[in-house]
Structures are given as C-alpha cells and as structure tokens.
Short mmCIF file of C-alpha atoms in Angstrom, two decimals:
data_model
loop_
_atom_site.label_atom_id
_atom_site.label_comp_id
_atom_site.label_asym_id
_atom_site.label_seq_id
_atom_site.Cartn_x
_atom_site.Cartn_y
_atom_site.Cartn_z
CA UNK V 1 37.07 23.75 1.54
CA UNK V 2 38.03 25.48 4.99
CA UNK V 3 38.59 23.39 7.93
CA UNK V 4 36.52 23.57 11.05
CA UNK V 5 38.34 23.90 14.15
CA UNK V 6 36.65 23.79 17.88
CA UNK V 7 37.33 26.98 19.77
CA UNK V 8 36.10 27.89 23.24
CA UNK V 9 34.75 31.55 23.69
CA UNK V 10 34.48 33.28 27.20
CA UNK V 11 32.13 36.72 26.52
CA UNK V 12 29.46 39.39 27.13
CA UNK V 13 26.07 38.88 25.95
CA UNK V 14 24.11 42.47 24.95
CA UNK V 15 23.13 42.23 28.66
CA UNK V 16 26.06 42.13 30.03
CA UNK V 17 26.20 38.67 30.85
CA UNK V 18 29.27 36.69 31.07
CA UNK V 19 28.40 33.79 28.66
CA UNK V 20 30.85 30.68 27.31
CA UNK V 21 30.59 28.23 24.59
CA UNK V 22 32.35 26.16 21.96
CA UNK V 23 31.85 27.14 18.12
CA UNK V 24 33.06 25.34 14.79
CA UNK V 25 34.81 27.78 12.68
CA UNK V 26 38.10 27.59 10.32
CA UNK V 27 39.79 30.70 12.25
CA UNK V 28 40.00 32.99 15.43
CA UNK V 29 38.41 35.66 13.19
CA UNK V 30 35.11 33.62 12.01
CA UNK V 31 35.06 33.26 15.64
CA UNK V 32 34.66 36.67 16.49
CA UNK V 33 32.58 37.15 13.34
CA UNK V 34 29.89 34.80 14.22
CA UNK V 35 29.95 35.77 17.99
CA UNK V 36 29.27 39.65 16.78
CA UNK V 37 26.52 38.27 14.92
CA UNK V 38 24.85 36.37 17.89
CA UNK V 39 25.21 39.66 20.00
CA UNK V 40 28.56 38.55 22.00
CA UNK V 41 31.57 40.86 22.81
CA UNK V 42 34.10 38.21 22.86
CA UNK V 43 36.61 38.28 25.84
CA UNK V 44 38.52 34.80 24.70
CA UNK V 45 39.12 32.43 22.38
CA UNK V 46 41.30 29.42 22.41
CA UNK V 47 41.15 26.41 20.49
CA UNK V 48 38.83 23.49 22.51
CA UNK V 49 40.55 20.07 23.20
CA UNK V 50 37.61 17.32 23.10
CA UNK V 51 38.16 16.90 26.75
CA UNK V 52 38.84 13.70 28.25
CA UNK V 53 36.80 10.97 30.38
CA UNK V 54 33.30 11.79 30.46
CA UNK V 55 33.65 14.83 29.64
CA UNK V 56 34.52 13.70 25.73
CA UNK V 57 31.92 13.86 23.04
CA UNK V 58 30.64 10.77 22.58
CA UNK V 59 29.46 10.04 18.90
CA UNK V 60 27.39 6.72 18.50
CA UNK V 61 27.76 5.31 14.76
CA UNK V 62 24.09 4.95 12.94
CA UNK V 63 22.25 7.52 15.85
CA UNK V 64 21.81 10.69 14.49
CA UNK V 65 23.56 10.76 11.25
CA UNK V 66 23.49 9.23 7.94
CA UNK V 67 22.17 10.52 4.94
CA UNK V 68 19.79 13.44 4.24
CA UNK V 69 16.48 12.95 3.43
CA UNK V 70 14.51 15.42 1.03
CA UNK V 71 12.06 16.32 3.80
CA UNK V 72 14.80 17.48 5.90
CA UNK V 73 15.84 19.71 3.00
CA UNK V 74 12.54 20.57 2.58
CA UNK V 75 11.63 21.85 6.08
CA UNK V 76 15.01 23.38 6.07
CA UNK V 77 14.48 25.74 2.90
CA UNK V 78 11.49 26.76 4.53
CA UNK V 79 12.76 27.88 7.52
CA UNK V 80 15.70 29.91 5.72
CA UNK V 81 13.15 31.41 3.70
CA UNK V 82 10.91 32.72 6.48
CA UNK V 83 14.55 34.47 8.34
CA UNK V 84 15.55 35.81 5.31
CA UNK V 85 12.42 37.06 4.55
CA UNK V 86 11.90 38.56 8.36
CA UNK V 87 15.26 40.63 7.87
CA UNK V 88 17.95 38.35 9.30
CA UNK V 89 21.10 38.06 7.62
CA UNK V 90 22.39 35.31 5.34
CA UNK V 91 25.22 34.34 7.97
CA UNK V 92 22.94 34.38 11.35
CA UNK V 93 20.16 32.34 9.30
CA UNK V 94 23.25 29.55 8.78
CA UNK V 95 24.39 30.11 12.08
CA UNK V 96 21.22 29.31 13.71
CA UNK V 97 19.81 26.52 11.27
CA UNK V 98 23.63 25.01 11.85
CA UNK V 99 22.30 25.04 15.73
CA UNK V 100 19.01 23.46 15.45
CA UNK V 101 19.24 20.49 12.34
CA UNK V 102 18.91 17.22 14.51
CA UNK V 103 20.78 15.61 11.74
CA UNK V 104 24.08 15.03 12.35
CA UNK V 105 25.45 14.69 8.58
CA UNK V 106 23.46 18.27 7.72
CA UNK V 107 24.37 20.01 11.05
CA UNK V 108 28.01 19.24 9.32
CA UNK V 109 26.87 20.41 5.74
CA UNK V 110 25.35 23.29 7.22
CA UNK V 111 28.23 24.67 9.39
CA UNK V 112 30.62 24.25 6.58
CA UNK V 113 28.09 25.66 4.18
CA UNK V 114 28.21 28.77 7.18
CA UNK V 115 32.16 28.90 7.06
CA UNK V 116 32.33 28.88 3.88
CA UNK V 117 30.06 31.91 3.31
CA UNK V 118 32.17 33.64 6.42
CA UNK V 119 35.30 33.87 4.37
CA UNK V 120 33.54 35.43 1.33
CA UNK V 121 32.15 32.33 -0.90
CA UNK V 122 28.48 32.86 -2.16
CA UNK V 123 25.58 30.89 -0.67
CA UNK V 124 25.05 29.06 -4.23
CA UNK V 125 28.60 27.81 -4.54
CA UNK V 126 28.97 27.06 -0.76
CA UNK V 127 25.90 24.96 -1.39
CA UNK V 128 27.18 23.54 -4.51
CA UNK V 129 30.48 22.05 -3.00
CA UNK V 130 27.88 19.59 -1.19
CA UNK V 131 26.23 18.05 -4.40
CA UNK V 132 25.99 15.04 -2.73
CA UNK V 133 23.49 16.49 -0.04
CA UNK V 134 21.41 18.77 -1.79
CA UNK V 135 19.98 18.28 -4.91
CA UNK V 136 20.83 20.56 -8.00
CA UNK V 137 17.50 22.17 -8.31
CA UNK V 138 17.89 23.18 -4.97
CA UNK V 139 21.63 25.08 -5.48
CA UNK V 140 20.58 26.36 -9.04
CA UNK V 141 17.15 27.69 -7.54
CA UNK V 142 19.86 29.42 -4.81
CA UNK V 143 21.64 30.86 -7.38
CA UNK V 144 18.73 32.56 -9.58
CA UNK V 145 17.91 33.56 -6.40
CA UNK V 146 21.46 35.40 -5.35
CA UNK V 147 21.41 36.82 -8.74
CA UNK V 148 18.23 38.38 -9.12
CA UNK V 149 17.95 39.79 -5.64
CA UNK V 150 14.65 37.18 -4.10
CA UNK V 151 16.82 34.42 -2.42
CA UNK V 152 14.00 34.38 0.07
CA UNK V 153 11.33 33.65 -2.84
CA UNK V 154 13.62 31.37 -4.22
CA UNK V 155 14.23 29.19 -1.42
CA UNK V 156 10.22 29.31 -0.72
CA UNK V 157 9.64 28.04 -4.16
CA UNK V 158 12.60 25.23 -3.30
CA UNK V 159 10.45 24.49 -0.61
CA UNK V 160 7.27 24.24 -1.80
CA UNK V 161 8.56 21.71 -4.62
CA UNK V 162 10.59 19.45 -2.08
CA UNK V 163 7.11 19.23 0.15
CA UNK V 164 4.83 17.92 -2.55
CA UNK V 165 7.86 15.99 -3.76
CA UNK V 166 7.77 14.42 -0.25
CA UNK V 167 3.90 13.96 -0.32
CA UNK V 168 3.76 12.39 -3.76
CA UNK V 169 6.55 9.80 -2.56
CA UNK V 170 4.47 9.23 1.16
CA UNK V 171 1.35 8.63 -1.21
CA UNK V 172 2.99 5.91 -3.21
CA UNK V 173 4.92 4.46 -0.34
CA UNK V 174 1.65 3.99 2.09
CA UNK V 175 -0.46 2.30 -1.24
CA UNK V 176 2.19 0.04 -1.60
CA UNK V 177 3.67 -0.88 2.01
CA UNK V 178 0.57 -3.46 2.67
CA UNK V 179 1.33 -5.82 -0.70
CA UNK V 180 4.37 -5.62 0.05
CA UNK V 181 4.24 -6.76 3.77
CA UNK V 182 1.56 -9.27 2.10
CA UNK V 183 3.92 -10.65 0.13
CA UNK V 184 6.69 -11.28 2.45
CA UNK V 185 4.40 -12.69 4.94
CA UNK V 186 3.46 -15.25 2.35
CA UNK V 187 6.55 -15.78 1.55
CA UNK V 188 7.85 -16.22 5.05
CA UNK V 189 4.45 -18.91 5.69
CA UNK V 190 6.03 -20.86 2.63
CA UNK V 191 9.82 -20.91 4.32
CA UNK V 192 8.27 -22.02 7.55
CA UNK V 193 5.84 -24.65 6.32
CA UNK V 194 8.20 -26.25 4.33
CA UNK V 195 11.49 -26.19 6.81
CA UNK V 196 9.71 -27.18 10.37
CA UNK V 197 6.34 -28.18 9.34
CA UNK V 198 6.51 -30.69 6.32
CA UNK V 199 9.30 -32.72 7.71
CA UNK V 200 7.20 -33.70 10.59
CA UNK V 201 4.25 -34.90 8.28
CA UNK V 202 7.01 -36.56 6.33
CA UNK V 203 8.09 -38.59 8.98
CA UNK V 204 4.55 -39.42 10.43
CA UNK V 205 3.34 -40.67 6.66
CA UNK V 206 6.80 -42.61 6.30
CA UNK V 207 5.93 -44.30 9.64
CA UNK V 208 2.52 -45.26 8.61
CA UNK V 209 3.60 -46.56 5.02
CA UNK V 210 1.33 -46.09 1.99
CA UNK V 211 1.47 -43.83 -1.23
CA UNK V 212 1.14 -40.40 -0.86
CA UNK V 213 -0.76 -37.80 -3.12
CA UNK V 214 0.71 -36.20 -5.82
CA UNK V 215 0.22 -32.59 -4.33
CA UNK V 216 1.73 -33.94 -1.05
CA UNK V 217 4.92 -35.56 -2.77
CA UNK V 218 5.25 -32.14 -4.36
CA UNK V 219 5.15 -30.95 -1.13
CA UNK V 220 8.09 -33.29 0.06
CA UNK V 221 10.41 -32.92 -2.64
CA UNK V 222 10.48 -28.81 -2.08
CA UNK V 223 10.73 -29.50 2.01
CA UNK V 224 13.69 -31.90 0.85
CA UNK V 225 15.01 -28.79 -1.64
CA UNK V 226 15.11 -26.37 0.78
CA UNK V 227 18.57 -26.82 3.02
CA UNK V 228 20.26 -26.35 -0.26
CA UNK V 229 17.64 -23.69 -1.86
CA UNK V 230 17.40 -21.65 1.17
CA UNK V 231 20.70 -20.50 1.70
CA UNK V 232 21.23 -19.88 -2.60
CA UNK V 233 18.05 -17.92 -1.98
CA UNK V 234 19.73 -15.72 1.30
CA UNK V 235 23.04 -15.32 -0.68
CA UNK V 236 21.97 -14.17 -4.25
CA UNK V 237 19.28 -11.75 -2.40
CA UNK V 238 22.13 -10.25 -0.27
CA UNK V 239 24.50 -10.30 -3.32
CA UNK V 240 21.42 -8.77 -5.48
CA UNK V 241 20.83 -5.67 -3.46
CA UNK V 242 24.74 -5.27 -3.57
CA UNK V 243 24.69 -4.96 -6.99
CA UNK V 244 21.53 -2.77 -7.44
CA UNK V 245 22.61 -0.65 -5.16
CA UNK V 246 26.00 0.27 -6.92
CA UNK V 247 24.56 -0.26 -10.18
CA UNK V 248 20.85 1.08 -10.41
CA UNK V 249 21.69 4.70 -11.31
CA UNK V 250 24.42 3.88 -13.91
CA UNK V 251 23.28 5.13 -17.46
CA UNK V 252 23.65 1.08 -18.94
CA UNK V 253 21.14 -0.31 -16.28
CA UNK V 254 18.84 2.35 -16.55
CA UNK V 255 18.74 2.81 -20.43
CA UNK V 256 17.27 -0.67 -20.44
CA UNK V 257 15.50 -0.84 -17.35
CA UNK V 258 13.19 2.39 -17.64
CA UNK V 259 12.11 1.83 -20.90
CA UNK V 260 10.49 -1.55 -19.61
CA UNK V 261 8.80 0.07 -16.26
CA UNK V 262 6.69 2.53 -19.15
CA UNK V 263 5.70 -0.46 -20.45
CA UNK V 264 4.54 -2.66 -17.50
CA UNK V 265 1.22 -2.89 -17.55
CA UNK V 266 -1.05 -0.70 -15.21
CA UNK V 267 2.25 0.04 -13.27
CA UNK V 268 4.02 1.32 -16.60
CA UNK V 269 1.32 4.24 -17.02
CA UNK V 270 1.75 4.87 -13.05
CA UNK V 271 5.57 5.67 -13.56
CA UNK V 272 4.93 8.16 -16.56
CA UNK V 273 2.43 9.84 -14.56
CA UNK V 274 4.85 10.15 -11.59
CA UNK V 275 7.59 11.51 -14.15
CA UNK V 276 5.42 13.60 -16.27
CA UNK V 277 4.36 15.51 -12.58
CA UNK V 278 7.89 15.36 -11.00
CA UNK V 279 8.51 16.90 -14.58
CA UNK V 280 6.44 19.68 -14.69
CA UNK V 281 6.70 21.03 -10.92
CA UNK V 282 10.22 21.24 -11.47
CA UNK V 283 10.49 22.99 -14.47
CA UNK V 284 7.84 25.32 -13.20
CA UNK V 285 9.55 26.44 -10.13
CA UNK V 286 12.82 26.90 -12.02
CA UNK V 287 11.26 29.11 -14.64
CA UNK V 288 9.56 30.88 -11.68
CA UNK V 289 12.92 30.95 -10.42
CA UNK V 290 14.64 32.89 -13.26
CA UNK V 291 16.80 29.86 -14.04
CA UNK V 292 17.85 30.03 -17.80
CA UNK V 293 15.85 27.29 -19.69
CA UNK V 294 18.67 25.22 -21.08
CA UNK V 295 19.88 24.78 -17.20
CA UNK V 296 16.43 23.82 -16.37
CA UNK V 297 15.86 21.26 -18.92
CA UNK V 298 18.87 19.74 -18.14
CA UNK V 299 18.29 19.69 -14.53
CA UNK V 300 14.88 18.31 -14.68
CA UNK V 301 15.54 15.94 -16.97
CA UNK V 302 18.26 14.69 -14.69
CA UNK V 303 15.67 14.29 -11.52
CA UNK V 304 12.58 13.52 -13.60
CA UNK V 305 13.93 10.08 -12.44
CA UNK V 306 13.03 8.49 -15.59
CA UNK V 307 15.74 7.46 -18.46
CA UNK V 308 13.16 7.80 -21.38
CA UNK V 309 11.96 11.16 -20.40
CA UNK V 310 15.31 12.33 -19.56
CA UNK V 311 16.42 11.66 -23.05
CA UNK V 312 13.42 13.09 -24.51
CA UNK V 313 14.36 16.48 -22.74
CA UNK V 314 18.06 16.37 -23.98
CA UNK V 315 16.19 16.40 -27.49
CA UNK V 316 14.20 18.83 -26.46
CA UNK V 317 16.93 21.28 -25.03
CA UNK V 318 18.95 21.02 -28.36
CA UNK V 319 15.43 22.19 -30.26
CA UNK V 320 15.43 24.98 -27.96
CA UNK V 321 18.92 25.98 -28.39
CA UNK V 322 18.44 25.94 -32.22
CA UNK V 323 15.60 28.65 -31.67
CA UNK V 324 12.42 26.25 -32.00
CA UNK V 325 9.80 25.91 -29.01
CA UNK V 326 9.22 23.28 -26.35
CA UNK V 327 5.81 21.90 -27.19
CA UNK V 328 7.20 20.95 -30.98
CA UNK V 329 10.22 18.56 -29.53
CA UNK V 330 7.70 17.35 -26.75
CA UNK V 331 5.31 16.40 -29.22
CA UNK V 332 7.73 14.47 -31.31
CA UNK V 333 9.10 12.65 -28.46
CA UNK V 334 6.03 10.34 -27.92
CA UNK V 335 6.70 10.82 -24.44
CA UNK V 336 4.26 13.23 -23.46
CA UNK V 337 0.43 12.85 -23.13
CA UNK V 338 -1.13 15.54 -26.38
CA UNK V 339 -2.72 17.67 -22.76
CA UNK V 340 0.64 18.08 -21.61
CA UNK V 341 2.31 19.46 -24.51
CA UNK V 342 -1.03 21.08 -25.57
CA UNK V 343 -1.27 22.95 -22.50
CA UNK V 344 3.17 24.05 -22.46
CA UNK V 345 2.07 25.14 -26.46
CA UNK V 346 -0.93 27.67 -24.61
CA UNK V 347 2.06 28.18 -22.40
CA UNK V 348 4.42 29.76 -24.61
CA UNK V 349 2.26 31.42 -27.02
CA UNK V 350 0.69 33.17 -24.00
CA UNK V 351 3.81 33.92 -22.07
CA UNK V 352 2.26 31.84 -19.12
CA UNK V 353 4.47 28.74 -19.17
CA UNK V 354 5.15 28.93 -15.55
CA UNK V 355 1.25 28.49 -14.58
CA UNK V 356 0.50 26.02 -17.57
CA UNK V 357 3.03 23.99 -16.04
CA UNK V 358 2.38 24.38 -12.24
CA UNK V 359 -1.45 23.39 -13.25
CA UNK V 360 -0.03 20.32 -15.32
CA UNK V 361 1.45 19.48 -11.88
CA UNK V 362 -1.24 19.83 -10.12
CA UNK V 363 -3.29 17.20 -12.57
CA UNK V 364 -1.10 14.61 -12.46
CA UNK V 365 -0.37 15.06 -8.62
CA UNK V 366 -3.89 14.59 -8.33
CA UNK V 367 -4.02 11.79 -11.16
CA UNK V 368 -0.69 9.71 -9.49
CA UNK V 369 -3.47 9.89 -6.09
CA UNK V 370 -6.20 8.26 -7.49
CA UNK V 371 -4.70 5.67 -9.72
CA UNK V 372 -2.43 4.89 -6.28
CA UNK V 373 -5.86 4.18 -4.57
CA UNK V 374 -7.49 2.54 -7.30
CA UNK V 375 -4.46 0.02 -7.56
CA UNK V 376 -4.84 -0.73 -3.95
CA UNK V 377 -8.77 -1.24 -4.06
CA UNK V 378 -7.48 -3.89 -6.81
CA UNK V 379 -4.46 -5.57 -5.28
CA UNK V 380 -5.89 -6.05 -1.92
CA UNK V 381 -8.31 -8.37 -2.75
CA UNK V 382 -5.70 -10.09 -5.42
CA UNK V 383 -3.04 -10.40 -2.71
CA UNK V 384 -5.77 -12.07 -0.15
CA UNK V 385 -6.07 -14.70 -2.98
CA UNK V 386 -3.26 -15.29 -3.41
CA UNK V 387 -2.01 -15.49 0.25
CA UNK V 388 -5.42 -18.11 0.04
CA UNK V 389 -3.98 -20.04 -2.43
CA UNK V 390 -0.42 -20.38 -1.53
CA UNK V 391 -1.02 -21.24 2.06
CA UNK V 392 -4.58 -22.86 1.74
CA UNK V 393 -3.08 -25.05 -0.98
CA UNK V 394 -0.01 -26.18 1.10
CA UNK V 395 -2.47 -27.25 4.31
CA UNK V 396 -4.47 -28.97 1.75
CA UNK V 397 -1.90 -31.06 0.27
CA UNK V 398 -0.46 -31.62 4.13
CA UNK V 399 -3.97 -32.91 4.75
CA UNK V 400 -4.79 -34.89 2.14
CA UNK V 401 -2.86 -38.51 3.35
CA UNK V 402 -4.90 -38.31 6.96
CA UNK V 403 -7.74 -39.40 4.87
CA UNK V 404 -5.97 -42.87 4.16
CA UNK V 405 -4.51 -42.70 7.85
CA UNK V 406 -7.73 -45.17 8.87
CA UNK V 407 -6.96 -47.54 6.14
CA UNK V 408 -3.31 -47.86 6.25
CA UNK V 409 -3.85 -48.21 10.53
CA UNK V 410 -6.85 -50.97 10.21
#
C-alpha cells in the first residue's frame, strides 16, 4: 500500500486566487494530480513538517476515531453514488468524501482508498485492501459495479441495503434497551441493599437479641457473602467479556452457540427471522448487482450472521455448482420457512429471483418489527414483576423482625 506523505501547496484557484493548503498523498505528482482535479494550478509543493508548539496537530486518543460503524458506510455509499451519478469523477468523489468523513479512522481509509486509485489501482481492490472497514458485500457490489459499467447503481443498491440494515438493528436495539436497563437496575438495588443496607439491620437486630425470620437470615447470610462474592462477580464479568470478545466469532464458539439461539424459545424464532431477512436483502442486491451467484452465496452466508444458516448456504452453493436450483437445497436444509423457499422456487422458474427475494425482505423486515413490539408489550410487564419481587421481597424480609421489636424491648 502507498504511503501518505504531508505536502504543503502554494497555488492559483480557476479565479486566479492565490490559495495554500496541506494534502495527504504518496508523491509530488498525486499532488499535482489531485490539485488539477480541485481546479488549482499549483505554484509549490514541499513536503509539510507537523509544525511545532501550538501550531502541531493535536490528536486526542478515543475523540474522533475508532471503528466504523455501518451507518457511516451507509451514508457514505450514498453520497458517492449521487457524485458519480451527477458526472463527477471517481478521484474528485474520493477526494472530497476524504474531506468531509468526521471519522477519523475512515477519513484515513478513505484517503488511502483515494491514493491508491491515483496511482492506477481499481476502486474495488483499493477498497478491498481495507476488509477490515468495509464489509465484503460492499467491495464485491463495487466490483460488479466497475465491471459492468453502473458503479453509481451499484453503490446505491450498497446503500440502500446498509440503511435498512441499520434500521432493522435500531429496531431491535430500542425494544430491548429498557429490559435491559431494567435488569441492571435490579441488579444494582440487590448490590446496594445487601452491601450498605442489610448490615445496618444486622447490627440493630443483633443489638436487640431474639431469633430472626427465616427470609431475614437468608437475607444475612448473602449480606455476609458478598465482600467475597462481589469482587468474583466484578472479575469473572471483566474476564468474561475478554473472552467473548476474542472468541465470539471463532467457527468452534459459534457452531455450538447458534444452533442453541434457533432454539430459545420466543427469542430462537426472533433470530431466524432476523437471518432469514438479513438473508434475503443481501442476496437480492447482489443478484441486482450482477455478482456471480456462487460469490453471493458465499458472501451472504458469511454476514447472514447466523452459523446454521451459513452452513445451510455452503450446501446450497455446492447444489448450485453441480447444476441443481436454489429452492431444492433450501428446502432440504430445514432452515428455511416452506414461503421462503416457495417464493425463491416462483423466483427462478420466472426469472424474477431478484424481486421474490427483495419482497421476502420486505416480509420479514416487517415481521422482525412486530414480533420486536409484541415481545416488549410482554416483557415490560414481566420485568416490573420481577423488579416487584426481587426488591419488594428483600424490604419484606428487612421488615419482618420490627414486628417482634415491641416484644424483645418490653
């Protein structure tokens, strides 16, 4: 990959103008290449020292950078799409986008991405040297689009996917951000209760002398646990997320973790709806796209973000590759819902696979929506219970020795 260099221009702007500036770029020459291209007769260039004092660049770790998030890509495909589409160039389109991204990580990406296409590397493999960044759909859907002539279409349709991608995650994100705050708020109550709270009781009943309830010794004896249990608790959390983190998208967790989320109840059929619709856009779009079908099953299969079903579609790829059609392989998976596959069948026999499978999308957009908002109609009531329970039931048993606090006085 080239090397970006800092180099100060001094120049003439189509007006006249004396303008100056610093650019990244991996030569003198990309320099006066992307200076023609903003309308600048270059007078100067030297390479830019980072200055000193206040005038260095300042770069603040955590403000501005990190990773890149899909609606980022996502409003970022659509903007290349409308430039190309107006009549600007591939290389001003970078340029510009390489200006404007606020994020610091994909202003980097991008201005590579814009080197790399200076010295003569196409868009698509540019792209694809930042895997990590943008998703494969994304640099395949570039490179059906660079091949068949519509890179503008192409990075529309990229576009149009990574948006409802982005709503479908917002819509399961806000249904399940208030159990989740539920839940930790209960289980912060508990924490409190039984460090600060219980020991005071404790003491007070000790004082007085008596026997205490059963619920209320319960009580105790967890108060009593919790110097030791608390920080086990902090430590195997911390060391937990560790672990998933590093481990969650290896093939060993998830061959034996996905199969079990399918079969949670209410939750399980949730997940295969999400999959089945994550499936289906995809593949869509890439057909759409002109991507061969082998890449696409492969690829979709790979972001369907679902072990079983991306197994299923390996299966189904090596049917297609021996000549058979999708729907047969689908079938025979068990994976699918009959509609689904029914509906890719219609597809194929009436050479309208693309729109069977856009409409499938649709569906189970629409169906992933309303089971969301059913589950939260349920679990809001169930979580107020419970919080009812848990915390009700500890005041209860701190309660219950007051009652013998006359007796044990007189």
């Amino acid at each position: 990959m080239a090397t970006s260099t800092a180099y100060a221009y001094k120049g003439r702007d189509s007006a006249g103008k004396v303008v100056k500036g610093k650019v990244d770029a991996s030569s003198e020459g990309a320099v006066v290449t992307r200076l023609r291209t903003m309308g600048v007769q270059p007078i100067s260039i030297a390479a830019a020292s980072d200055g000193t004092g206040l005038q260095r660049e300042i770069s603040i770790g955590g403000l501005g950078g990190g990773g890149v998030k899909m609606k980022e890509i996502a409003v970022m495909s659509r903007q290349m799409a409308t430039m190309i589409a107006s009549g600007l160039s591939l290389l001003r389109t970078l340029t510009i986008l390489a200006d404007q991204v606020d994020n610091k990580t994909l202003q980097k990406v991008m201005q590579e991405v814009r080197d790399d296409v200076e010295t003569g590397v196409s868009f698509s493999d540019a792209v694809g040297k930042h895997d990590k960044h943008f998703p494969p759909l994304m640099i395949n859907m570039i490179r059906a689009g660079e091949v068949g002539g519509f890179l503008d279409k192409a990075l529309e349709s990229t576009a149009d996917n990574f948006e409802k991608e982005v709503a479908l995650r917002s819509t399961i994100k806000s249904a399940m951000t208030y159990p989740v705050v539920v839940l930790v708020m209960s289980l912060l109550a508990v924490i409190i209760m039984l460090t600060f709270i219980v020991p005071i009781f404790q003491d007070m009943f000790t004082n007085l002398g008596g026997q205490l309830p059963l619920p209320t010794m319960m009580l105790v004896y967890a108060s009593r646990a919790m110097p030791i249990v608390l920080p086990i608790l902090i430590v195997g959390g911390i060391a937990g997320s560790i672990w998933w983190k590093t481990n969650k998208n290896s093939v060993k967790v998830r061959s034996k973790l996905d199969p079990l989320k399918l079969k949670l109840p209410v939750f399980g059929e949730l997940l295969r709806k999400i999959a089945i619709a994550r499936f289906s856009r995809n593949f869509s779009n890439m057909i759409g796209a002109g991507v061969p079908i082998l890449t696409a099953l492969r690829i979709v299969g790979e972001v369907s973000g679902n072990y079983v079903l991306e197994e299923a579609l390996v299966d189904v790829a090596e049917s297609v590759r021996q000549g058979e059609s999708i729907a047969a392989p689908l079938t025979a998976s068990g994976v699918f819902p009959p509609m689904v596959t029914q509906m890719i069948s219609v597809g194929e026999d009436a050479g309208s696979l693309e729109t069977m499978l856009e409409k499938v999308a649709d569906f189970y957009d629409q169906e992933v929506k309303s089971t969301t908002e059913s589950l939260t109609a349920l679990i809001e009531p169930l979580l107020i219970a419970f919080l009812g329970v848990v915390v009700g039931g500890m005041i209860v048993a701190l309660y219950l020795p007051i009652f013998q606090i006359t007796s044990l006085i007189k």
